[in-house]
Amino acid sequence: MRDLSQRALDAASAAGASYADCRVINRTVQRLTVKNGVVASVELFEDEGIGIRVIAGGAWGFAGVDDLSAESVEETARHAVRIAKASSRVNRTPVHLAPAPALVGEYRTPVGRDPFRVSLDDKVDLLMRTDEAMSHLPQIRVRECSLEFVREQRHFASSEGAALDQTIIESGGGLDATATSDDEVQTRSFPNSFGRHQVCSGWEAIEAFDLPGNAGRIAEEAVALLTAARCPAGRMTVILDATQAALQVHESCGHPTELDRVLGHEAAYAGTSFLTPDLLGTFRYGSEHVTMTADSTRAPGLGTFGWDDEGVAAQRSVLVDQGIFTGYLSSRETAAAIGQVSNGTMRADGWARLPIIRMTNINLEPGTSSLEEMIATTEHGVYLETNRSWSIDDRRLNFQFGTQNGWEIVDGKRTRLVRNPIYSGQTPEFWGSCDAVAGPAEWHMFGVVNCGKGQPPQSMHVGHGAAPCRFRNVRVEPAG
């Protein structure tokens, strides 16, 4: 990897690049799925290549290739320079990078047990036991559970002298139970919706999920939702469970603090932002209970690493400090545009894609309350669990989210199950109404494996730490 990288950097410099970096990546992905008692799929995917990024004539150029012969790598580097020079003809603002030290080092995800050393038999057995635990209820028509494991070996080098090696390990799993009746379909998921929960960890994370031990309860909840009352409508108190709070953070804080969206460099996937630079340091984003951070050092989130894809070290940055908007997710280029240095959030979903600003672990920091205390001090409201749907406008202001599960709260007690709840609001007003966040004992890190951004599209794995939290005077209604 080091030899290939040096060849790429030398070829780029000789062709006229004023700056160059490259990423050699080898990725292995294993996926297993069991559906309705049958092994539906066992997949092993392996991929390797090099991505070369250069500045020439004040503009970016990028090219990637999966042929790692010396001749191919050197020609790819020259091709990246040709692209940059062509881009410079229409690029009116030369690229300027904020300073960053040229680092040398190694990083590996801490794992207790390498998931790739666990046998297929053991993995299939776990999924079959999970499926069996959901099979006792005839109303459950679709039972699905899955595991996914990722090993990514990355080498980064730059013409400034950086040389960084990383091995990132991810382990994930989840289950879905879908119940049907003559007039209703309901799905419950665990530990998270939309496929699985995933973290940077080893097989020990899968054991901690305890999919077989939770499968029966989740199936029973799906069946109970078939006959549950419709969610009440009106303005009321809303308590979000940690999984839904994590998605709320993702959509209404993570994306709008991406500085490329703010500066107009990126507008795909519902993407500009209301958090413009004139608001930095003064705008009240939320209540004093709301502190949010970007923390790529916090294990075991999917945004945990040693260095980003520009070679900037992992770090913790405060985005919202006790309700005040204080920071962005930035790159060396965008940080320079506002007189700052990068906080290390440039990432690509593989060697064939140009790095762009992506979330790392965007966290709602724990408070001092508890779910029990929040429910006990709520006169009327709903407790909402596990995302079912989301919608947010292109400035990340107005949103509407639905959850799989809801519980009506009356006079401090969780009373009845309600189905198809939806809540909506406007981002600063919503977070401004937050009057409680649960403490560290109920704070958990969740993984999102389907975060889309960019053209051509990139799908990134990101992390979110959150705990149950409460909001006053929120609009709630049933779906449909």
PDB file of C-alpha atoms in Angstrom, residues 391-400 425-427:
ATOM      1  CA  SER A 391     -39.757  13.765   6.098  1.00  0.00           C
ATOM      2  CA  ILE A 392     -37.904  17.077   6.327  1.00  0.00           C
ATOM      3  CA  ASP A 393     -37.666  20.081   4.022  1.00  0.00           C
ATOM      4  CA  ASP A 394     -34.593  21.158   2.049  1.00  0.00           C
ATOM      5  CA  ARG A 395     -33.445  23.653   4.695  1.00  0.00           C
ATOM      6  CA  ARG A 396     -33.865  21.101   7.500  1.00  0.00           C
ATOM      7  CA  LEU A 397     -36.465  23.242   9.243  1.00  0.00           C
ATOM      8  CA  ASN A 398     -39.934  21.687   8.940  1.00  0.00           C
ATOM      9  CA  PHE A 399     -40.252  17.975   9.664  1.00  0.00           C
ATOM     10  CA  GLN A 400     -42.720  15.150  10.203  1.00  0.00           C
ATOM     11  CA  GLY A 425     -42.621  20.603  14.109  1.00  0.00           C
ATOM     12  CA  GLN A 426     -40.035  23.199  13.202  1.00  0.00           C
ATOM     13  CA  THR A 427     -36.455  22.446  14.232  1.00  0.00           C
TER      14      THR A 427
END
